[in-house]
């Protein structure tokens, strides 16, 4: 016992020690590659101007253009596609529960037997008919007194239990294939349960081998599935010898047809109840006539409610919308209602990426013929979508009750549609914009470099919207908040329409629209602009107005060629261009700053490289070198083995601007030893050698130009 | 001779499949009920350490657990699949079982008291998750590292169990047991992602993180053995039928049917977020302050997971275990065991179905050595085979039993072995 206890406790102690040892032991280790951006910074003209532009040297002109954006008209100002709904309700009026047919046959044999029942086996008529039939001897049937066939069961119970009919007809067809005329035929049909007469009529003469039909309206009647019929008939006989066959018969065919029901308990067959080829109009308003939209965002929700105790299916195909060559198609199966709870189905489909033609049903009818049944090929139009909706009941074979309150309700809702591209006649829009923009000329430049005579003021309109427009300057006020003085613009330039031409359509959402640029020079000949500048404004107050399709009448139909892409805009800005005389090449920026890095952050870094990524809008390139120094300014290392180049932004020859930054990647190998030197450094000297590009041209520096720098670490790191 | 050849073929087969598994032994000690006759008691302890995977081999795991350096060759040797599974269980149980002549006024009941320490780690992960963890994100430059459907659970708890067992009569081959556990939760972490990925731009210019999933953690300031981060309750059932005449037995055990309530300082968040990272934005590149970098990791990640806003108590089901086994002694030196084992919510692909063949290599008076050959399907892997060794010592007179088993192939071919088990049982009957 004692040994056992000792052994057990030893095991526990060993196990606990194992747990404790694990905590105190060193960790496993492995190396991982870390690739991540560490620092991002953006240098603007304000960061550079103090140092860079105040240097002197060989000549080339640089102009700083102070660009104050005043107005932007984007896609949502021009096109707003309204949420659009398609609703369709199928009720009993639309429900075809089919035709029912009941056949009752009275043969010559039946007539013989009836006579035998009434007059005994030796009755004349029975004997005559049976002998003639059995021996094939032509015989004469004498006139027959009235025979009554009662309680004839005409059971339609497998199709329906009861139907209350709003509209409908019953056809009684009497096909007399007997060799004798039938006279005074009274046909009566009534509901078995309550004895209500459904049909009663008399056929006075039905000649032999002829058919007669009577039709009766069933409106307002309630018909049971269990019907009882009565047939009374007489005959003048054959009037001579004829061949008799007991199979010869008078056949009564009752057809209940074209029913519009108020309520019914019936077996509803599989039935396609909906087959619509329709169009829906989408009106963006403002005299806009669209013929094509590429959808960026948006959705279609289809909701179907079914109060009928039978499942149903539907298919909604929007032929006007395609994605990768496939039409937009939504289909589903809606479960049957359960008691008072309707079956329902909700389907949401993302419309992003769909190419939607707004030209209506016309283009499809030109290929597929008349689709909407109006017996013409519809014209191509605008703001119109073509869709096809089909659906029907999927019969379970069960008997279900439907009344006037039952329906199938289908609701399609297009919502929150934002175009990526829209084409058509984009309407006559007028948009006013009033606002205030900061206008702060770099202080260092104010006194030294501004010569008022050389300053050029221009209203620049850049339009990426494919529509002709006109812009009006209604007001421009120079505001000096330091002095409280305001000076308003006056002269012919005010209120005058300036036409903005439309850019070319690249016909691709992946290619930027090259904006059409229009300039309105505001100078002393058309305004008092110098008075505004002499006021040394720190703000500009303005009111401008843009009218699209200015002076152009609306073009209904599909011929419009205006276009707009998502993200593109018509913008107006005020450019104040201040020419400066500065160095064009060999411009040196040198700065030294303190450096204090924590070795704890990087002690597990094994080495790797730093990547300096520069996205440069400025039209000058820069050679960069960074020197690490100790506290006594002794250089301990340089980051680059040789100076590396940050490429200049490329000026667009048409607009004179850099539209896309030029990307450069500079690599710095960092070994563990070098990393330690970086950590030990106390100061860093950054030397940049700037050169304008191209070197022999006058370049403009816009105040929104930036140099974005990112430092990315690509290090091996030991995890332990 | 035929049997020997069969064994050799099996051994060759085991070695050639390069897959092995080890058993889930029942750590509760309930199989000891059969050792007791009325008027006797037993004290014992079971230690079970187990791991299994369909991709991570023993060499990798032993390096990881042994605090060694994991080089690229070792990483590459891991047999990654689209759906990788890993499970690890450690159980230590001390139990006292008594079958007194009279208890609760009858002679049909015995009782058991036990206490245990349990640790369970399991995970389901894609190849990208492994490579991101062990190779870093530069491995995915220009690509997405897909972390979707990642599931990691780590649970440590202790329990104190009381239970009654009954054997209707001395001759009756049936044994029933019902036990209840009071549970002390120590640590729990769970990560379950739905959609998650990390995109690294080709030169690291930016990172995009998509994170959608459920994250749970127990009270981080109470991670120690003596701290209560959660409390819970569980039930245990055991049934055994022992047919001595025909030398077979059937048993069914259902353990850990219960839950743990993790305390108010626990952390639960359903995260659905996206993060675009381009580096710390510095207004003046020429005046970088060190704190700007230091401050990033803690604050930003905390905000990302919104830890402060999601401290909440929550209830988590225990990883229930169901074991069904059939044991038969087929000859004097040979016996077989077959059954299934299933643990709930521990990333098992399916229950483990197994069959084990025991062969007595040495059967002396006080010592026994058994070779076992196993085949199985399911668990954390697909088809599996293994070879183990069981050592037992003791004597009927002194009533001491020491039993230890392990899968020795993991020591011989560690890069081709995907599971390991060390099971030690000490018990003393008196």
XYZ file of C-alpha atoms in Angstrom, chain A residues 32-714:
683
model
C 9.749 34.517 -40.741
C 9.854 37.051 -43.527
C 8.079 40.280 -42.658
C 7.070 42.530 -45.523
C 5.121 45.520 -44.326
C 4.940 49.262 -44.704
C 6.312 51.077 -41.685
C 6.043 54.740 -42.404
C 4.099 56.857 -44.836
C 4.617 60.532 -45.291
C 3.547 63.086 -47.833
C 5.553 66.130 -48.819
C 3.732 69.038 -50.410
C 4.933 72.274 -51.898
C 4.694 73.751 -48.408
C 7.295 71.270 -47.164
C 9.657 71.955 -50.023
C 9.289 75.571 -50.874
C 11.255 76.969 -47.959
C 14.361 75.109 -48.887
C 14.095 74.233 -52.508
C 12.678 77.228 -54.211
C 14.665 79.882 -52.470
C 17.921 78.632 -53.883
C 19.458 80.535 -56.744
C 21.384 79.279 -59.684
C 21.187 78.574 -63.419
C 17.953 79.594 -64.961
C 14.673 78.034 -65.807
C 11.352 79.270 -64.761
C 9.137 77.475 -62.366
C 5.685 78.726 -61.727
C 3.773 77.846 -58.646
C 0.147 77.592 -59.509
C -2.194 78.065 -56.595
C -5.124 75.989 -57.498
C -8.348 76.593 -55.568
C -11.064 74.188 -56.433
C -14.383 75.968 -56.586
C -16.845 73.644 -58.103
C -17.346 69.999 -58.825
C -20.206 68.364 -60.623
C -20.081 64.608 -60.309
C -22.147 61.773 -61.641
C -24.727 61.889 -58.896
C -25.476 65.515 -59.777
C -26.307 64.510 -63.301
C -27.850 61.092 -63.120
C -29.844 59.590 -60.360
C -31.567 56.400 -61.321
C -34.756 56.183 -59.297
C -35.652 53.025 -57.463
C -38.058 51.211 -59.737
C -40.647 48.599 -58.988
C -42.463 45.980 -61.002
C -45.518 44.488 -59.325
C -47.768 41.763 -60.580
C -50.678 40.087 -58.863
C -52.245 36.862 -59.991
C -55.665 36.230 -58.500
C -58.562 33.955 -59.366
C -59.358 35.971 -62.452
C -56.010 34.959 -63.860
C -56.363 31.415 -62.728
C -57.441 28.899 -65.304
C -58.474 25.754 -63.521
C -59.011 23.974 -66.793
C -62.022 22.498 -68.530
C -64.010 19.560 -67.268
C -65.747 17.037 -69.438
C -68.375 14.467 -68.416
C -69.611 11.937 -70.901
C -72.835 9.960 -70.648
C -73.809 7.412 -73.218
C -77.301 5.941 -73.894
C -76.959 3.020 -76.259
C -79.551 1.129 -78.222
C -78.905 -1.730 -75.822
C -79.740 0.610 -72.905
C -83.012 1.556 -74.625
C -83.867 -2.110 -75.136
C -83.062 -2.989 -71.562
C -85.069 -0.011 -70.238
C -88.064 -1.261 -72.272
C -87.556 -4.744 -70.918
C -87.428 -3.364 -67.360
C -90.631 -1.436 -67.902
C -92.593 -3.989 -69.975
C -91.059 -7.326 -69.208
C -88.748 -9.670 -71.208
C -91.263 -10.108 -73.952
C -91.634 -6.436 -74.708
C -91.767 -5.642 -78.390
C -88.999 -3.090 -78.452
C -86.585 -5.319 -76.542
C -87.294 -8.311 -78.719
C -87.060 -6.313 -81.929
C -83.745 -4.725 -81.041
C -82.111 -7.860 -79.659
C -83.230 -10.056 -82.567
C -82.062 -7.532 -85.077
C -78.730 -7.226 -83.279
C -78.236 -10.953 -82.738
C -79.218 -12.109 -86.232
C -78.267 -9.039 -88.274
C -81.716 -8.804 -89.774
C -82.788 -5.291 -90.687
C -85.747 -4.427 -88.556
C -88.103 -1.599 -87.832
C -88.299 0.095 -84.458
C -91.735 1.343 -83.703
C -92.244 4.707 -82.039
C -90.890 4.734 -78.487
C -92.783 6.349 -75.674
C -90.906 8.460 -73.209
C -88.088 6.660 -71.466
C -86.673 8.152 -68.305
C -83.067 7.655 -67.191
C -82.808 8.989 -63.668
C -80.090 9.362 -61.069
C -77.336 9.168 -63.581
C -74.179 9.756 -61.581
C -71.889 12.255 -63.289
C -68.915 12.340 -60.983
C -66.297 15.093 -61.389
C -65.146 14.622 -57.803
C -61.636 13.719 -58.811
C -61.279 17.210 -60.324
C -63.195 19.418 -57.904
C -65.462 19.317 -54.898
C -67.244 22.575 -55.492
C -66.851 25.604 -57.708
C -68.654 28.906 -57.439
C -68.527 30.445 -60.848
C -68.275 34.093 -61.747
C -68.198 33.447 -65.447
C -68.236 30.220 -67.374
C -70.152 28.013 -69.729
C -71.499 24.539 -69.984
C -71.785 22.901 -73.377
C -74.122 19.924 -73.797
C -73.381 18.080 -76.958
C -75.893 15.408 -78.016
C -74.370 13.084 -80.565
C -77.180 10.932 -81.860
C -75.632 7.888 -83.540
C -78.858 5.931 -83.141
C -80.656 4.854 -86.321
C -83.663 6.914 -85.360
C -84.527 10.472 -84.476
C -84.723 11.367 -80.811
C -87.492 13.731 -79.838
C -88.390 15.684 -76.752
C -85.084 14.910 -75.104
C -85.036 16.579 -71.725
C -81.640 16.804 -70.121
C -81.324 17.859 -66.528
C -78.202 18.160 -64.390
C -78.249 19.012 -60.704
C -75.984 19.011 -57.681
C -76.460 15.728 -55.910
C -76.158 17.122 -52.404
C -78.609 20.015 -52.454
C -80.554 19.269 -55.600
C -79.755 22.634 -57.201
C -80.440 22.435 -60.929
C -77.337 23.317 -62.886
C -78.641 22.689 -66.343
C -81.994 21.846 -67.846
C -82.912 21.955 -71.495
C -85.066 20.214 -74.068
C -83.912 19.051 -77.454
C -87.122 18.677 -79.435
C -85.633 16.750 -82.326
C -82.226 15.280 -82.766
C -82.220 13.607 -86.138
C -80.470 10.270 -86.440
C -76.720 10.460 -86.983
C -76.550 14.194 -86.154
C -75.072 16.214 -83.338
C -76.677 19.108 -81.542
C -75.042 21.382 -78.974
C -76.534 23.724 -76.421
C -74.542 26.168 -74.345
C -75.544 27.602 -71.043
C -73.928 30.290 -68.940
C -72.900 29.109 -65.506
C -72.436 32.609 -64.067
C -73.401 32.760 -60.438
C -73.833 29.019 -60.077
C -72.185 26.711 -57.622
C -71.407 23.298 -59.025
C -70.560 20.255 -56.967
C -68.181 17.624 -58.164
C -70.892 15.078 -57.538
C -73.672 15.714 -60.117
C -76.773 13.773 -60.893
C -78.309 13.730 -64.342
C -81.713 12.872 -65.702
C -82.394 12.088 -69.371
C -85.892 11.735 -70.789
C -86.326 10.851 -74.406
C -88.828 9.685 -77.002
C -88.467 8.542 -80.564
C -90.732 8.233 -83.628
C -88.940 4.986 -84.442
C -86.914 4.094 -87.500
C -89.816 4.319 -89.941
C -88.544 1.266 -91.816
C -86.067 -1.603 -91.683
C -82.626 -0.690 -90.661
C -79.565 -2.520 -89.393
C -79.577 -2.408 -85.621
C -76.576 -2.670 -83.343
C -76.931 -2.363 -79.583
C -73.643 -0.408 -79.511
C -75.270 2.434 -81.372
C -75.656 5.242 -78.885
C -76.740 8.704 -78.043
C -73.720 10.299 -76.363
C -74.116 13.307 -74.087
C -70.903 15.251 -73.585
C -70.990 17.951 -70.940
C -68.111 20.393 -71.110
C -67.590 22.979 -68.403
C -65.280 25.600 -69.786
C -63.883 29.109 -69.585
C -64.379 29.285 -65.888
C -63.703 32.406 -63.908
C -64.293 31.338 -60.397
C -65.221 33.069 -57.201
C -63.999 30.188 -55.140
C -63.241 26.584 -55.687
C -62.209 23.447 -53.944
C -60.486 21.622 -56.688
C -57.382 19.900 -57.936
C -55.501 22.619 -59.707
C -53.451 21.379 -62.613
C -49.882 22.369 -63.457
C -50.445 25.635 -65.140
C -48.337 28.435 -66.528
C -50.387 31.398 -65.405
C -47.981 34.200 -66.205
C -46.292 34.865 -69.504
C -45.551 38.524 -69.827
C -43.250 40.340 -72.199
C -43.252 43.856 -70.842
C -41.228 47.003 -70.597
C -40.755 49.265 -67.647
C -39.859 52.912 -67.873
C -37.144 54.367 -65.720
C -37.265 58.120 -65.697
C -34.112 59.802 -64.404
C -35.849 63.182 -64.808
C -34.444 66.481 -66.072
C -35.042 65.522 -69.673
C -32.498 62.736 -69.436
C -32.803 59.959 -72.014
C -30.548 57.015 -71.243
C -29.696 54.275 -73.671
C -27.010 52.391 -71.749
C -25.796 52.015 -68.169
C -23.029 49.885 -66.722
C -23.980 49.215 -63.139
C -21.413 49.828 -60.434
C -23.648 49.200 -57.442
C -27.232 48.241 -57.014
C -29.471 45.323 -56.473
C -32.738 43.799 -57.431
C -34.981 42.274 -54.826
C -37.687 39.882 -55.880
C -40.329 39.048 -53.320
C -43.108 36.602 -54.016
C -46.046 35.827 -51.736
C -48.284 32.887 -52.450
C -51.571 32.415 -50.546
C -52.563 29.378 -52.610
C -51.991 26.027 -50.986
C -49.992 24.896 -53.970
C -46.328 25.603 -54.660
C -45.490 27.789 -57.586
C -42.491 28.728 -59.673
C -41.488 31.854 -61.499
C -38.820 33.138 -63.825
C -37.942 36.791 -64.213
C -35.541 37.556 -67.035
C -34.399 41.085 -67.610
C -33.265 40.833 -71.192
C -32.054 44.394 -71.087
C -29.338 43.455 -68.595
C -26.400 41.206 -69.414
C -23.294 40.098 -67.603
C -20.648 38.188 -69.516
C -23.171 37.640 -72.271
C -25.785 36.154 -69.941
C -29.144 37.803 -69.372
C -30.101 38.700 -65.831
C -32.319 35.847 -64.758
C -33.957 35.271 -61.418
C -36.013 32.212 -60.826
C -37.393 30.491 -57.815
C -39.894 28.133 -56.315
C -42.361 29.566 -53.849
C -43.705 27.127 -51.284
C -47.404 26.618 -50.850
C -49.313 28.627 -48.273
C -49.908 26.897 -44.997
C -53.243 27.883 -43.479
C -53.291 31.659 -43.268
C -49.536 31.911 -43.651
C -48.590 32.573 -47.244
C -45.626 30.892 -48.832
C -42.969 33.445 -49.588
C -39.639 33.785 -51.263
C -37.173 36.635 -51.242
C -34.280 36.743 -53.669
C -31.708 39.480 -53.748
C -29.341 39.776 -56.672
C -26.426 42.090 -56.981
C -26.530 44.072 -60.206
C -22.909 45.206 -60.056
C -21.214 44.659 -63.383
C -24.382 44.350 -65.452
C -24.549 46.114 -68.788
C -28.064 47.483 -69.020
C -29.607 48.595 -72.282
C -32.330 51.186 -71.819
C -33.474 50.946 -75.445
C -36.663 49.042 -74.674
C -38.079 45.972 -76.344
C -37.404 47.217 -79.887
C -33.910 45.765 -80.382
C -35.174 42.347 -79.261
C -38.265 42.406 -81.457
C -36.038 43.156 -84.427
C -34.417 39.777 -83.823
C -37.162 37.679 -82.253
C -40.271 39.258 -83.793
C -43.264 40.692 -81.995
C -42.814 39.813 -78.355
C -45.418 41.898 -76.574
C -48.267 40.997 -78.904
C -48.989 44.510 -80.125
C -48.514 43.257 -83.698
C -45.760 45.709 -84.536
C -42.010 45.737 -84.162
C -41.551 48.389 -81.509
C -39.168 51.243 -82.140
C -35.904 51.570 -80.280
C -36.424 54.043 -77.505
C -34.747 55.197 -74.290
C -35.276 54.908 -70.519
C -37.005 51.588 -71.095
C -36.148 48.080 -69.925
C -37.501 44.874 -71.403
C -38.283 41.915 -69.205
C -40.103 38.639 -69.412
C -41.995 37.190 -66.479
C -43.310 33.649 -66.467
C -44.684 31.515 -63.688
C -47.282 29.042 -62.677
C -48.621 26.570 -60.201
C -46.810 23.326 -59.564
C -49.696 21.023 -58.796
C -49.323 18.598 -55.946
C -52.465 16.780 -57.069
C -54.150 17.604 -53.788
C -57.602 19.150 -53.476
C -57.220 22.723 -52.261
C -59.583 25.608 -51.691
C -59.056 28.953 -53.350
C -61.191 32.023 -53.066
C -61.085 35.596 -54.215
C -58.747 36.596 -51.430
C -56.073 34.244 -52.706
C -53.373 35.545 -54.959
C -49.796 35.288 -56.017
C -48.040 38.600 -55.566
C -44.713 39.296 -57.229
C -42.684 42.395 -56.388
C -39.429 43.267 -58.180
C -37.593 46.259 -56.857
C -34.481 47.815 -58.381
C -32.740 49.808 -55.684
C -29.727 52.035 -55.102
C -28.390 51.750 -58.604
C -25.208 53.680 -59.161
C -23.841 53.650 -62.694
C -20.240 52.998 -63.546
C -20.998 54.434 -66.953
C -24.085 56.003 -68.437
C -24.789 57.005 -71.993
C -27.614 58.889 -73.655
C -28.842 62.428 -73.614
C -27.876 63.514 -70.125
C -30.410 66.290 -69.841
C -30.442 69.976 -69.119
C -29.133 70.330 -65.602
C -28.390 73.580 -63.892
C -26.230 73.434 -60.814
C -25.241 76.412 -58.708
C -22.339 76.359 -56.350
C -21.572 78.969 -53.762
C -18.688 78.666 -51.402
C -15.519 79.923 -49.858
C -12.058 78.582 -50.544
C -8.847 79.256 -48.706
C -6.289 81.144 -50.712
C -3.063 81.275 -48.789
C 0.010 82.153 -50.768
C 3.157 80.817 -49.082
C 4.228 83.606 -46.844
C 7.840 83.503 -47.918
C 6.822 84.223 -51.457
C 4.492 87.074 -50.811
C 6.916 89.903 -50.510
C 9.874 88.565 -52.382
C 8.506 86.936 -55.443
C 5.103 88.241 -56.347
C 5.067 90.792 -59.075
C 1.455 91.616 -59.647
C 1.910 92.275 -63.320
C 3.250 88.775 -63.850
C 0.504 87.068 -61.923
C -2.016 85.332 -64.150
C -5.495 84.421 -62.943
C -7.376 81.787 -64.829
C -10.608 79.956 -64.260
C -9.841 76.421 -65.327
C -12.611 74.017 -66.146
C -11.711 70.383 -66.470
C -14.475 68.214 -67.721
C -14.479 64.430 -67.733
C -18.196 64.428 -68.360
C -19.113 63.752 -71.942
C -21.587 66.528 -72.266
C -21.328 70.032 -73.610
C -21.878 72.572 -70.872
C -21.607 76.256 -70.082
C -20.184 77.814 -66.950
C -21.053 81.214 -65.586
C -19.157 83.209 -62.977
C -21.894 84.936 -61.034
C -19.730 86.258 -58.218
C -16.097 86.286 -57.041
C -15.042 88.138 -53.915
C -11.532 88.609 -52.523
C -11.682 88.311 -48.717
C -8.868 89.501 -46.484
C -9.810 88.400 -42.999
C -6.749 90.081 -41.534
C -7.935 93.518 -42.633
C -11.634 92.760 -43.018
C -11.593 94.153 -46.549
C -13.604 92.453 -49.311
C -13.350 93.286 -53.023
C -15.899 91.941 -55.530
C -15.156 91.021 -59.125
C -16.767 93.238 -61.725
C -16.636 93.529 -65.500
C -17.848 91.665 -68.581
C -16.495 88.361 -67.332
C -19.363 88.173 -64.883
C -22.463 86.351 -66.082
C -20.993 85.474 -69.456
C -21.459 81.827 -70.562
C -18.216 80.002 -71.262
C -18.730 76.882 -73.310
C -17.028 73.712 -72.132
C -16.519 71.085 -74.770
C -17.042 67.407 -74.078
C -14.060 65.037 -73.810
C -13.742 61.886 -75.902
C -15.360 58.692 -74.659
C -12.680 56.016 -74.066
C -15.449 53.374 -74.113
C -13.825 51.607 -71.181
C -14.249 51.886 -67.471
C -10.611 50.990 -66.981
C -9.296 53.931 -68.984
C -9.473 57.359 -67.439
C -11.299 59.987 -69.419
C -8.793 62.603 -70.452
C -10.507 65.778 -69.367
C -11.212 68.559 -71.782
C -9.626 71.650 -70.357
C -11.057 75.095 -70.856
C -9.530 78.293 -69.552
C -11.147 81.611 -68.903
C -8.581 84.307 -68.487
C -9.565 86.824 -65.908
C -7.470 89.890 -66.563
C -7.604 93.619 -66.364
C -9.296 93.920 -69.754
C -12.399 91.977 -68.692
C -12.388 92.549 -64.942
C -10.906 94.276 -61.922
C -8.949 91.161 -60.948
C -5.849 93.090 -59.883
C -7.913 94.884 -57.296
C -8.877 91.530 -55.904
C -5.227 90.395 -55.691
C -4.026 93.663 -54.239
C -6.382 92.964 -51.376
C -4.042 90.018 -50.508
C -6.940 87.664 -49.892
C -6.749 84.684 -47.592
C -10.099 83.473 -48.877
C -12.076 83.674 -52.074
C -15.840 83.704 -51.978
C -17.514 82.612 -55.164
C -20.741 81.732 -56.894
C -20.612 79.798 -60.164
C -23.231 78.059 -62.229
C -23.019 75.213 -64.740
C -25.662 74.274 -67.275
C -25.303 70.999 -69.123
C -26.404 70.773 -72.753
C -26.622 74.521 -72.705
C -28.684 75.680 -75.661
C -29.265 72.118 -76.894
C -32.785 70.762 -77.179
C -33.555 67.403 -75.546
C -33.129 64.363 -77.767
C -35.719 61.732 -76.866
C -34.925 58.310 -78.246
C -31.706 56.463 -78.270
C -29.480 58.750 -80.257
C -27.894 60.586 -77.328
C -24.112 60.311 -77.139
C -23.511 62.076 -73.848
C -21.682 59.945 -71.313
C -20.385 59.956 -67.800
C -18.218 57.566 -65.810
C -18.365 56.994 -62.088
C -15.815 59.130 -60.264
C -15.469 61.553 -63.104
C -16.549 65.113 -62.698
C -16.682 68.529 -64.177
C -14.625 70.754 -61.960
C -13.795 74.414 -61.981
C -10.869 75.874 -60.166
C -9.238 79.208 -59.902
C -5.570 79.148 -60.810
C -3.347 81.921 -59.653
C -0.047 81.382 -61.416
C 2.980 82.979 -59.841
C 6.159 82.720 -61.934
C 9.350 82.098 -59.992
C 12.935 82.200 -61.062
C 14.764 79.214 -59.600
C 17.352 76.586 -60.275
C 16.361 73.951 -62.797
C 19.036 71.420 -61.990
C 21.530 70.701 -59.294
C 19.173 72.032 -56.672
C 20.445 70.694 -53.381
C 18.303 70.137 -50.322
C 20.331 69.219 -47.281
C 18.928 68.740 -43.842
C 20.152 67.101 -40.677
C 17.861 65.796 -38.009
C 18.182 63.963 -34.738
C 17.578 60.261 -34.699
C 16.635 58.240 -31.654
C 15.646 54.636 -32.275
C 14.882 51.996 -29.705
C 16.981 48.864 -30.170
C 14.334 46.834 -28.363
C 12.027 47.128 -31.325
C 14.337 45.417 -33.710
C 16.539 43.136 -31.645
C 15.037 40.054 -33.263
C 15.467 41.385 -36.781
C 18.067 39.299 -38.586
C 18.486 41.611 -41.523
C 16.879 42.298 -44.829
C 16.238 45.469 -46.679
C 14.317 48.683 -46.551
C 12.353 49.752 -49.585
C 11.694 53.418 -50.112
C 8.694 53.819 -52.382
C 8.154 57.283 -53.804
C 5.021 58.371 -55.644
C 6.005 61.706 -57.115
C 3.689 64.255 -58.690
C 6.370 66.917 -58.844
C 7.909 67.330 -62.276
C 11.397 67.110 -60.876
C 13.514 64.155 -60.072
C 15.605 63.838 -56.974
C 18.772 61.987 -56.154
C 18.607 60.958 -52.532
C 21.293 59.983 -50.073
C 21.069 59.598 -46.335
C 24.112 59.658 -44.064
C 24.090 58.276 -40.543
C 26.150 60.187 -38.038
C 27.168 59.971 -34.426
C 26.537 62.746 -31.963
C 29.670 64.533 -33.150
C 28.419 64.579 -36.755
C 30.924 61.927 -37.857
C 29.465 59.874 -40.686
C 29.153 56.236 -39.637
C 27.338 54.884 -42.646
C 25.357 55.840 -45.711
C 22.102 54.172 -46.546
C 22.695 53.957 -50.285
C 25.936 52.707 -51.719
C 25.331 55.261 -54.438
C 22.681 57.969 -54.741
C 19.394 56.654 -56.033
C 16.852 58.441 -58.150
C 13.295 59.402 -57.345
C 11.747 59.791 -60.775
C 9.952 62.989 -61.806
C 6.235 63.077 -62.458
C 5.489 63.113 -66.181
C 3.695 66.168 -67.478
C 0.735 65.545 -69.757
C 1.441 67.512 -72.922
C -2.225 68.429 -73.385
C -3.052 69.586 -69.906
C 0.398 70.720 -68.766
C -0.133 68.831 -65.531
C 1.085 65.673 -63.911
C -2.013 63.557 -63.553
C -0.487 60.378 -62.195
C 2.432 60.163 -59.819
C 5.582 58.452 -60.962
C 6.541 55.544 -58.803
C 10.168 54.832 -57.825
C 11.507 52.129 -55.581
C 14.817 52.551 -53.787
C 16.331 49.571 -52.045
C 18.564 49.655 -48.993
C 20.211 46.433 -47.944
C 20.285 46.179 -44.189
C 22.406 43.506 -42.607
C 22.293 42.824 -38.903
C 25.510 44.812 -38.527
C 24.176 47.691 -40.537
C 20.984 47.654 -38.563
C 23.022 48.030 -35.417
C 24.799 51.019 -36.959
C 21.434 52.570 -37.796
C 20.293 52.006 -34.247
C 23.474 53.524 -32.911
C 23.207 56.623 -35.103
C 22.235 59.829 -33.372
C 21.694 61.994 -36.416
C 20.818 61.545 -40.040
C 21.670 63.881 -42.876
C 19.393 63.788 -45.885
C 20.714 65.199 -49.118
C 18.458 65.540 -52.134
C 19.547 66.844 -55.498
C 16.525 68.114 -57.484
C 16.291 68.633 -61.254
C 13.222 69.833 -63.070
C 12.007 67.581 -65.847
C 12.146 68.306 -68.707
C 15.156 70.449 -68.038
C 14.708 72.839 -70.940
C 11.081 73.757 -70.423
C 9.168 76.030 -68.211
C 7.300 73.878 -65.722
C 4.406 74.689 -63.487
C 4.201 73.435 -59.983
C 0.646 73.067 -58.822
C 0.083 73.463 -55.150
C -1.639 70.113 -54.900
C 1.403 68.252 -56.137
C 2.792 65.910 -53.536
C 5.653 63.528 -53.052
C 4.382 60.510 -51.143
C 7.061 58.429 -49.480
C 6.623 55.027 -47.956
C 9.236 53.010 -46.131
C 8.638 49.299 -46.339
C 10.475 46.780 -44.199
C 11.411 43.529 -45.874
